[in-house]
Structure formats: structure tokens, C-alpha cells
XYZ file of N, CA and C in Angstrom:
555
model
N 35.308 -104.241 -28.934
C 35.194 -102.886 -28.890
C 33.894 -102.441 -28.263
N 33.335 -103.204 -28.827
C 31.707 -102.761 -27.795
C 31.958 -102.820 -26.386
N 32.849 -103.648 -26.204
C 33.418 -103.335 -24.089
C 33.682 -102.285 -24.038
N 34.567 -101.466 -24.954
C 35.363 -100.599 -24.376
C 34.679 -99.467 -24.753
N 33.639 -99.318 -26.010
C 32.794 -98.386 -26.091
C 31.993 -98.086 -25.148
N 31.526 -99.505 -24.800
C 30.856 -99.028 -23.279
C 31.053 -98.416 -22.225
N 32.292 -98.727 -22.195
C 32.922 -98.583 -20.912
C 32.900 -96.870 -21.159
N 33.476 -96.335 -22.458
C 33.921 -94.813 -22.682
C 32.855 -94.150 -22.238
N 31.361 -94.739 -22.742
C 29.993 -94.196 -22.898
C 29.540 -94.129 -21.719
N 30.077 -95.269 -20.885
C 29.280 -94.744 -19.645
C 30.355 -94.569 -18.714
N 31.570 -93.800 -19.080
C 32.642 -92.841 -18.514
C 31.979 -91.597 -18.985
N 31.721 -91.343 -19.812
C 31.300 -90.051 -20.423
C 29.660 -89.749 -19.757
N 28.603 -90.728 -19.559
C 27.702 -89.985 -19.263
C 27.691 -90.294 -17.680
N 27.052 -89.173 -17.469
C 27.011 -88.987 -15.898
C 26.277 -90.204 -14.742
N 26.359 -90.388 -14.038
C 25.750 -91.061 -13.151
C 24.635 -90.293 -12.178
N 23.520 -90.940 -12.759
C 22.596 -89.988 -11.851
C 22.436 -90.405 -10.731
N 22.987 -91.325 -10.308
C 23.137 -91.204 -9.247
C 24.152 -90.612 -7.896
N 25.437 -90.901 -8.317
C 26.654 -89.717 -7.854
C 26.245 -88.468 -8.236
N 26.662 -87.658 -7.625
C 26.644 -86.401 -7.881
C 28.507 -85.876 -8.215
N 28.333 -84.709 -9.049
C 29.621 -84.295 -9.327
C 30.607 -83.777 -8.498
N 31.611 -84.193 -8.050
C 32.415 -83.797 -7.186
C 32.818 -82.076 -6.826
N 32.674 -81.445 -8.027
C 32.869 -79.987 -7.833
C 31.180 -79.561 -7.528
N 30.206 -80.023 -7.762
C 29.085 -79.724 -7.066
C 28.862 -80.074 -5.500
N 29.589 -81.123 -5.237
C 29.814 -81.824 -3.779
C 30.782 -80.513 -2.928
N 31.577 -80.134 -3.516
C 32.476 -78.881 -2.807
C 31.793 -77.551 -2.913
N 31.332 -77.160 -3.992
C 30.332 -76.188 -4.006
C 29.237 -76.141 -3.009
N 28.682 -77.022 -2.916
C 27.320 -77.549 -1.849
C 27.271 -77.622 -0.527
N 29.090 -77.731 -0.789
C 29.746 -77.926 0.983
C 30.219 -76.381 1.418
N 30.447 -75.774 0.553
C 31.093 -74.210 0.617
C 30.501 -73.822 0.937
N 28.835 -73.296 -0.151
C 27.805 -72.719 -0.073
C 27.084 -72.943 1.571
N 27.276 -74.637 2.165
C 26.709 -74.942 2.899
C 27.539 -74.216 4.209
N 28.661 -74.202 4.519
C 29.762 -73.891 5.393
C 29.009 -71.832 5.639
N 28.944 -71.172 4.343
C 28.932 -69.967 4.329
C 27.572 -70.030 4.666
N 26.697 -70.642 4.470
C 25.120 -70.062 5.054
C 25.283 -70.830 6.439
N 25.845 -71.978 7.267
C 25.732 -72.020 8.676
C 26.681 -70.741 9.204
N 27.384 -70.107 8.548
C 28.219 -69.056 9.403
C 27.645 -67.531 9.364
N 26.927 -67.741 8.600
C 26.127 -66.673 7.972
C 24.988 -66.797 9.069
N 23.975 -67.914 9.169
C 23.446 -68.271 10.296
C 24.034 -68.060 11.617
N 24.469 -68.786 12.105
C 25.748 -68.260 12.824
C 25.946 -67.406 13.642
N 26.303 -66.169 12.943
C 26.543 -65.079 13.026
C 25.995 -63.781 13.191
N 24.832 -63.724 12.434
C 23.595 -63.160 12.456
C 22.059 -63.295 13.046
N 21.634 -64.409 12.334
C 20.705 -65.282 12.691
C 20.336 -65.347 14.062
N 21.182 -66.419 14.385
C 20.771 -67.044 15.537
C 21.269 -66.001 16.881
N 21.914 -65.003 16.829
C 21.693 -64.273 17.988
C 20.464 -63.190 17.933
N 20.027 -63.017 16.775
C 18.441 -62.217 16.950
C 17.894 -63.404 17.273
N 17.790 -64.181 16.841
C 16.878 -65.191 17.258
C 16.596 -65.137 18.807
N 17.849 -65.952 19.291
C 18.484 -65.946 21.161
C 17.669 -64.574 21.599
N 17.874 -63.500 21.265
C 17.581 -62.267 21.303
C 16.145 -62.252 21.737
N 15.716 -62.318 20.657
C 14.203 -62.531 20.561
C 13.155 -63.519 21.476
N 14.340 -64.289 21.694
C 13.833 -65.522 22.835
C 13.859 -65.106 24.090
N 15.081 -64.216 24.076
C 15.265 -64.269 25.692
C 13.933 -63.493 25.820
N 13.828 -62.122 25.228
C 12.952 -61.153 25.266
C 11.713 -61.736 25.868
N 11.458 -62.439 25.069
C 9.641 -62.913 25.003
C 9.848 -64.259 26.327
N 10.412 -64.518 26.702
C 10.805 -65.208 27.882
C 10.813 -64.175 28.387
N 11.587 -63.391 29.074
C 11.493 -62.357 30.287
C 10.057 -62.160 30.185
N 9.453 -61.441 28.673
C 8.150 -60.844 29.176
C 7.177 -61.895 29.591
N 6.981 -63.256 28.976
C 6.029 -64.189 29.763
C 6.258 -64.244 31.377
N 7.666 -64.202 31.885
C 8.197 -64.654 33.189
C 7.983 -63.242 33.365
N 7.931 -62.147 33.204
C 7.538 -61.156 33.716
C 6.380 -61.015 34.367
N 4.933 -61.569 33.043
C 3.897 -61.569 32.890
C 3.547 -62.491 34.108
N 3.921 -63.712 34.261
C 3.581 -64.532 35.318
C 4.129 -64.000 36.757
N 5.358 -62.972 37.156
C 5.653 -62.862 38.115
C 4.251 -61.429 38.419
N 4.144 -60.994 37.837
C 2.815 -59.866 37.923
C 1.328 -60.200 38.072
N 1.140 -61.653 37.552
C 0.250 -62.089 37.631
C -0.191 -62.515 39.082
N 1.198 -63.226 39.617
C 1.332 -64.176 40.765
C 1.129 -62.818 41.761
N 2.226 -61.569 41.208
C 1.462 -60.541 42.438
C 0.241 -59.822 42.688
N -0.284 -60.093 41.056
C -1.580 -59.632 40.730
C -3.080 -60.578 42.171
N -2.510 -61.604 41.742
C -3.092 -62.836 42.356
C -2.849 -62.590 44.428
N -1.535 -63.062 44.840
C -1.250 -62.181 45.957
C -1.936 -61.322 46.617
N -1.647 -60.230 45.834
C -2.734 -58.723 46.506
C -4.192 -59.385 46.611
N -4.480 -59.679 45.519
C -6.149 -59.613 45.029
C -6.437 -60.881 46.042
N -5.900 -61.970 46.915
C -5.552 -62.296 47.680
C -5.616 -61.727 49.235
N -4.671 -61.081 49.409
C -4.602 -60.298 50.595
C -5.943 -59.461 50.760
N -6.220 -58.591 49.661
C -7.214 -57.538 49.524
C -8.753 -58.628 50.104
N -8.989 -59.610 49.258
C -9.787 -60.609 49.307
C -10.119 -60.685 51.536
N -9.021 -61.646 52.191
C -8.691 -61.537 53.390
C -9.298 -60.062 53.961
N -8.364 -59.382 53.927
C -8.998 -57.683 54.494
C -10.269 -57.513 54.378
N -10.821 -57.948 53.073
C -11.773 -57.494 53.187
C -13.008 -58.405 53.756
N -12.696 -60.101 53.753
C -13.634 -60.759 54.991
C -12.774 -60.702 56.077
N -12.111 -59.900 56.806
C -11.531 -59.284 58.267
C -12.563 -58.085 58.876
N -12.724 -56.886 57.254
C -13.085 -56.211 57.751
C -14.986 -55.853 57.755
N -15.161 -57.274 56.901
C -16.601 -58.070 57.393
C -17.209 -58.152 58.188
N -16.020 -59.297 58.661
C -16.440 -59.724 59.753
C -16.525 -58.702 61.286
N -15.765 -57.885 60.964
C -15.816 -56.815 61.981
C -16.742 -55.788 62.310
N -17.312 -55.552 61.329
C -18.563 -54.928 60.450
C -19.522 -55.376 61.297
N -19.905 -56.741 60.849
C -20.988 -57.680 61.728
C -20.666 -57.273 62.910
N -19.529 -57.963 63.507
C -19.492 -57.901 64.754
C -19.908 -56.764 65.821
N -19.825 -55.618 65.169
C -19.783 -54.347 65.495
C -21.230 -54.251 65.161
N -21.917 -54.577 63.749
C -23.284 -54.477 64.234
C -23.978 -54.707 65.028
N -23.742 -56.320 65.346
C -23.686 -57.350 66.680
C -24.109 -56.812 67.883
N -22.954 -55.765 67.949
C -22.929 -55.020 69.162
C -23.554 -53.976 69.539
N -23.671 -52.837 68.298
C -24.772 -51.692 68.667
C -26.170 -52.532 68.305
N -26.261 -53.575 67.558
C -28.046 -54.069 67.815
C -28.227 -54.581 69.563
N -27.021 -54.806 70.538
C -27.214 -55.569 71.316
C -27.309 -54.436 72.217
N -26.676 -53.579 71.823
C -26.418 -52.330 72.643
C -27.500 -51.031 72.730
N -28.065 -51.194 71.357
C -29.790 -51.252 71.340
C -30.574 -51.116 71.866
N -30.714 -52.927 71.994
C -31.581 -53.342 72.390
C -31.420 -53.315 74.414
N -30.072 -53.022 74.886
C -29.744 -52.981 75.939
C -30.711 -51.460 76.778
N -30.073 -50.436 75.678
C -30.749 -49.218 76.273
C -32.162 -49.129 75.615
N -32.698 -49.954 75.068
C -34.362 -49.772 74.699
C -34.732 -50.647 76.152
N -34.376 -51.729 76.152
C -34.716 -52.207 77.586
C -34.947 -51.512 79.062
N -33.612 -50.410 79.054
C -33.638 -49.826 79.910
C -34.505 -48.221 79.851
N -34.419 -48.058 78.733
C -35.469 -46.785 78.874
C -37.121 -47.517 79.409
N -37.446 -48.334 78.566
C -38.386 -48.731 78.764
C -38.664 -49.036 80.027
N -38.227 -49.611 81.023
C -37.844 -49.720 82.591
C -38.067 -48.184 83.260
N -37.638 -47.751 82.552
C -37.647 -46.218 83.401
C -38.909 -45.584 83.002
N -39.156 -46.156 81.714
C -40.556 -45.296 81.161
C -41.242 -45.763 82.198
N -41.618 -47.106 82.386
C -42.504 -47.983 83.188
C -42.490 -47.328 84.540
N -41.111 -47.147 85.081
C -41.003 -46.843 86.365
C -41.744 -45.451 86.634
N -41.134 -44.527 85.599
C -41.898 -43.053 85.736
C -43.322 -43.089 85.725
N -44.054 -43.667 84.847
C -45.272 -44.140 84.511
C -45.725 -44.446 85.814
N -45.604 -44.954 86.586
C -45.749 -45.662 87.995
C -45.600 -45.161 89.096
N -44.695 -44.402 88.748
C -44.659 -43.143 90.056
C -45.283 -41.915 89.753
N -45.338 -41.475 88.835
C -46.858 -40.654 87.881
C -47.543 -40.674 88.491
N -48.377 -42.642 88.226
C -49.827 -42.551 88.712
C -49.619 -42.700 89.996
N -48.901 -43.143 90.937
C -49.055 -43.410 92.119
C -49.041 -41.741 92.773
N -48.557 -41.088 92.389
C -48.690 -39.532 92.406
C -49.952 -39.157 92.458
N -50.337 -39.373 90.960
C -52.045 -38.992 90.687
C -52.955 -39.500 91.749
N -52.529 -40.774 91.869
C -53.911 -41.435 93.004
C -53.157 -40.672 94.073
N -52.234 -40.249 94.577
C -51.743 -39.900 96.304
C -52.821 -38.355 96.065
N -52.500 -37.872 95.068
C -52.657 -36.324 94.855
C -54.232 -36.638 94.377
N -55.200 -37.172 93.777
C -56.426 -37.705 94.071
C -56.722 -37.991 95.633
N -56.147 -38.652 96.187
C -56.539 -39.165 97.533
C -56.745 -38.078 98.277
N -55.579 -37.398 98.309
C -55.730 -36.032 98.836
C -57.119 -35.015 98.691
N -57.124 -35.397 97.541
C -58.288 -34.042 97.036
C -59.198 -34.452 97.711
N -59.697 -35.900 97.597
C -60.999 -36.459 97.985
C -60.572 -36.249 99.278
N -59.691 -36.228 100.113
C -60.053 -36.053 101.737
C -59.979 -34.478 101.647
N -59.943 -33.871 101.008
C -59.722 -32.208 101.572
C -61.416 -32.148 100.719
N -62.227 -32.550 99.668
C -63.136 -32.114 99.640
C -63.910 -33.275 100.656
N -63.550 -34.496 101.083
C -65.024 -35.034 101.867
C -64.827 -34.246 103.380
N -63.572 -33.650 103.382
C -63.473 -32.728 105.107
C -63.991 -31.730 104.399
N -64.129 -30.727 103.494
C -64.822 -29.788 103.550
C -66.383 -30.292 103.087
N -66.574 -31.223 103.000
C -68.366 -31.320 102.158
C -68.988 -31.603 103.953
N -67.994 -32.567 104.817
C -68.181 -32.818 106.084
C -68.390 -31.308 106.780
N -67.331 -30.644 107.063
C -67.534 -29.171 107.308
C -68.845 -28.125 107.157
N -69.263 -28.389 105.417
C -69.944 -27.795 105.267
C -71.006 -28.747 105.869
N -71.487 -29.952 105.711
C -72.966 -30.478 106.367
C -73.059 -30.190 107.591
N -71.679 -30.080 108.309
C -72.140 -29.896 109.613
C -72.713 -28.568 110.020
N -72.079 -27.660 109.523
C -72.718 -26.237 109.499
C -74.081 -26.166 109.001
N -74.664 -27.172 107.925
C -75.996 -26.415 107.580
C -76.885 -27.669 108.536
N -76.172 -28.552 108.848
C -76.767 -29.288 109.666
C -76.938 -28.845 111.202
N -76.026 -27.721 111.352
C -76.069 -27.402 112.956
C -76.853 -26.144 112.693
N -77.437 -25.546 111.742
C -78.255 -24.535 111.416
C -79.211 -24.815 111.151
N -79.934 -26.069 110.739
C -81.106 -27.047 110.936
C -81.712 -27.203 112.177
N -80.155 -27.734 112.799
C -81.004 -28.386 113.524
C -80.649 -27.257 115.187
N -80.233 -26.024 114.922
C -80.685 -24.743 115.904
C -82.019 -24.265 115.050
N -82.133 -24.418 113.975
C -83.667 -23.591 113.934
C -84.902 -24.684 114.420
N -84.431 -26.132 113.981
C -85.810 -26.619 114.755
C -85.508 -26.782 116.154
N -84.733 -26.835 116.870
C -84.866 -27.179 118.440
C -85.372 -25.633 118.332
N -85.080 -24.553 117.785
C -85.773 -22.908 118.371
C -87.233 -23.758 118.262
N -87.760 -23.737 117.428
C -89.521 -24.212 116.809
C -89.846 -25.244 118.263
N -88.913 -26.397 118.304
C -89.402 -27.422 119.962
C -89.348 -26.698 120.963
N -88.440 -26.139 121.343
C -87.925 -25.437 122.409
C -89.003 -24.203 122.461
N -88.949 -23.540 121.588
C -89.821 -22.125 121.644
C -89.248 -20.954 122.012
N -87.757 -20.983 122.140
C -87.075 -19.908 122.603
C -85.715 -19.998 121.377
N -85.484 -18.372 121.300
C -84.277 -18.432 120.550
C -83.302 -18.948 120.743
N -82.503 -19.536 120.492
C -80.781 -19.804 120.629
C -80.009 -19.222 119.650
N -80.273 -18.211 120.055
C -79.203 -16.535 119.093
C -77.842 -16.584 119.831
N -77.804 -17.579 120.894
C -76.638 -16.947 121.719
C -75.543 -18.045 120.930
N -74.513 -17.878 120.440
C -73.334 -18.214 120.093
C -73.085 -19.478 120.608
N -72.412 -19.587 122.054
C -72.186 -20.261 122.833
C -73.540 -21.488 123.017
N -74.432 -21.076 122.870
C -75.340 -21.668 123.598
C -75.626 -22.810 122.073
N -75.547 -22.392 121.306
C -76.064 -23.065 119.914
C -74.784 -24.028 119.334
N -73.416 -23.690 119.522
C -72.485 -24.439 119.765
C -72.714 -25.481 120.242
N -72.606 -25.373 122.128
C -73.008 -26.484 122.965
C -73.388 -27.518 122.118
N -75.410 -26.794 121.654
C -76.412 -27.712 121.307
C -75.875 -28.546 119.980
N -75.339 -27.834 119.040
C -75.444 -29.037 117.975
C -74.000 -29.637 118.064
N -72.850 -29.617 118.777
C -71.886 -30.515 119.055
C -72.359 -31.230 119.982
N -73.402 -31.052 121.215
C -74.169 -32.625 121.660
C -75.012 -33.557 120.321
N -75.490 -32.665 119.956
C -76.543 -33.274 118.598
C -75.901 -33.926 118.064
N -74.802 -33.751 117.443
C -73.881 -34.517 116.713
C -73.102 -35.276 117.021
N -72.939 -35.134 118.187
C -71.962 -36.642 118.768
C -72.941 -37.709 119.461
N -74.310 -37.224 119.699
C -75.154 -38.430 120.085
C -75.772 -39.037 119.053
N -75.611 -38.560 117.613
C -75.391 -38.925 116.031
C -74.927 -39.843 115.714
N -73.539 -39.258 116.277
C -72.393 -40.465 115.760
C -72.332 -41.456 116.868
N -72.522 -41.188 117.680
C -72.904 -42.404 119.039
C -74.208 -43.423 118.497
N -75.191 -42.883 118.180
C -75.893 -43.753 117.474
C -75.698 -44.266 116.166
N -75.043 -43.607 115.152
C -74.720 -44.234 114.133
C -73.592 -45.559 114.259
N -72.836 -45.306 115.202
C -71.519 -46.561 115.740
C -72.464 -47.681 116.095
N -73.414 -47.198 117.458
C -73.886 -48.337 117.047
C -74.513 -48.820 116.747
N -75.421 -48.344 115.369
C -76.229 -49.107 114.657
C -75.536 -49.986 114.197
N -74.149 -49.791 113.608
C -73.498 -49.869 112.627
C -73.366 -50.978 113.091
N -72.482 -51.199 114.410
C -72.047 -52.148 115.476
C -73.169 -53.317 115.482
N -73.908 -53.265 115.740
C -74.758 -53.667 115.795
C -75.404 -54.806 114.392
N -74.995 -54.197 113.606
C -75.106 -54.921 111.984
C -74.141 -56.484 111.966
């Protein structure tokens, strides 16, 4: 009897390790109704929610990439319009320095024809005053030298003509002797 008591006793108490068959169907029910429940609900907010935040990253990166692009292009344009900048400075410093060159040329030139002016228009003066300082010596020189030939002579030479004559001989046997002293040197 102790077999068969046993046997009843441990028919009667549970096995902890099996589990109870109407808990096994329960577990499977319960389990069936929360994946459909999941299912059903769940997992398309989920999907939902995924796609969402996917578009906006792939959004985010396609904005970025045009962000990048432009800022790109803009970047370009703006060492294009640099370099053009320079270049163009390049050109009015060269362009500058082209017409500073050339004024300066002309300053020089005017400058030069100025003085060559001044000395022509100097030159001038000095021959219009050494012909008049000449002019005048000869007059006080031909009035010299009619008052002393009057004093040698002892007679007037009041006459016009006659005092003429005398100091245009006087003076060219002057310059006849002055040639050739000169000559002579």
C-alpha cells in the first residue's frame, strides 16, 4: 500500500515542475490576445512613428546636403568674385600707375617747354636791353666824344650832319681797332 499511496500522493500533489494544463491554455489565450492586441494597435503606431522620424532624419539630411551645396556654391562665387576683385584691382593699380606715368611725362614735358620759354623770353630781354644799353652808350658816347673833338678841334659841331659823320667814323675805327686787338690775342 505504501506503492499505491505513493503513487495517489504524488498524483495528487502537483509537479513543480509541469505546469497545469488549463494554465498552459490560459497562457496561450492570454498570449494569442496580447500578440493581436499588439498587432493591431501597437505596432502600426509604432511603423507610424518610425516612418515619421525616418522621413524627418532623411529630410534633415536631404536639407543639410542642400544646406551644404549652396554654402558650397556660395563659397565658389564668392572666391570667383575675389578673384575678380583683385584682378580688377590689378588693373586700376596698373592703370594708375599707367596715367601717373604719363602725367608725369607731360608734367616734365611742360616743365621744359616752360623753361625753355623762360630762357628764349630771357634771351630776348637781354638782347633788347644789351641793344638798348648799346644804343644808349653810343649816344652818350657820340656826345662825348662831339664835345671833346669841339675842345681839339676848337670849333663847334652844332651841325647835325656834321657830328653824325664824326662819331659814326669814331666808332667804326673803334670797332676796327677793337677786332683787331682782339684778333690779335
Amino acid at each position: 500500500m505504501l506503492k499505491t499511496e505513493l503513487v495517489l500522493a504524488a498524483e495528487e500533489a502537483p509537479n513543480p515542475i509541469l505546469p497545469h494544463i488549463p494554465e498552459l491554455i490560459l497562457g496561450f489565450v492570454a498570449f494569442l490576445l496580447l500578440l493581436f492586441v499588439l498587432k493591431k494597435y501597437v505596432v502600426p503606431r509604432f511603423e507610424a512613428t518610425y516612418e515619421e522620424r525616418t522621413k524627418l532624419i532623411e529630410g534633415g539630411i536631404e536639407r543639410a546636403e542642400k544646406a551644404q551645396a549652396e554654402a558650397e556654391e556660395n563659397l565658389a562665387q564668392y572666391k570667383a568674385q575675389l578673384a575678380e576683385a583683385r584682378s580688377e584691382a590689378a588693373k586700376i593699380r596698373d592703370d594708375a600707375r599707367l596715367e601717373a606715368e604719363q602725367i608725369k611725362a607731360e608734367l616734365r614735358a611742360e616743365a621744359e617747354s616752360e623753361s625753355q620759354r623762360i630762357v628764349a623770353q630771357g634771351q630776348a630781354q637781354l638782347q633788347a636791353q644789351k641793344a638798348q644799353i648799346i644804343a644808349e652808350l653810343r649816344a652818350e658816347l657820340g656826345r662825348n666824344s662831339v664835345e671833346l673833338a669841339s675842345r681839339i678841334v676848337g670849333e663847334s659841331l652844332a651841325d647835325d650832319a656834321r657830328r653824325h659823320g664824326t662819331v659814326d667814323r669814331f666808332l667804326a675805327e673803334l670797332e676796327t681797332t677793337g677786332a683787331s686787338n682782339g684778333a690779335g690775342k
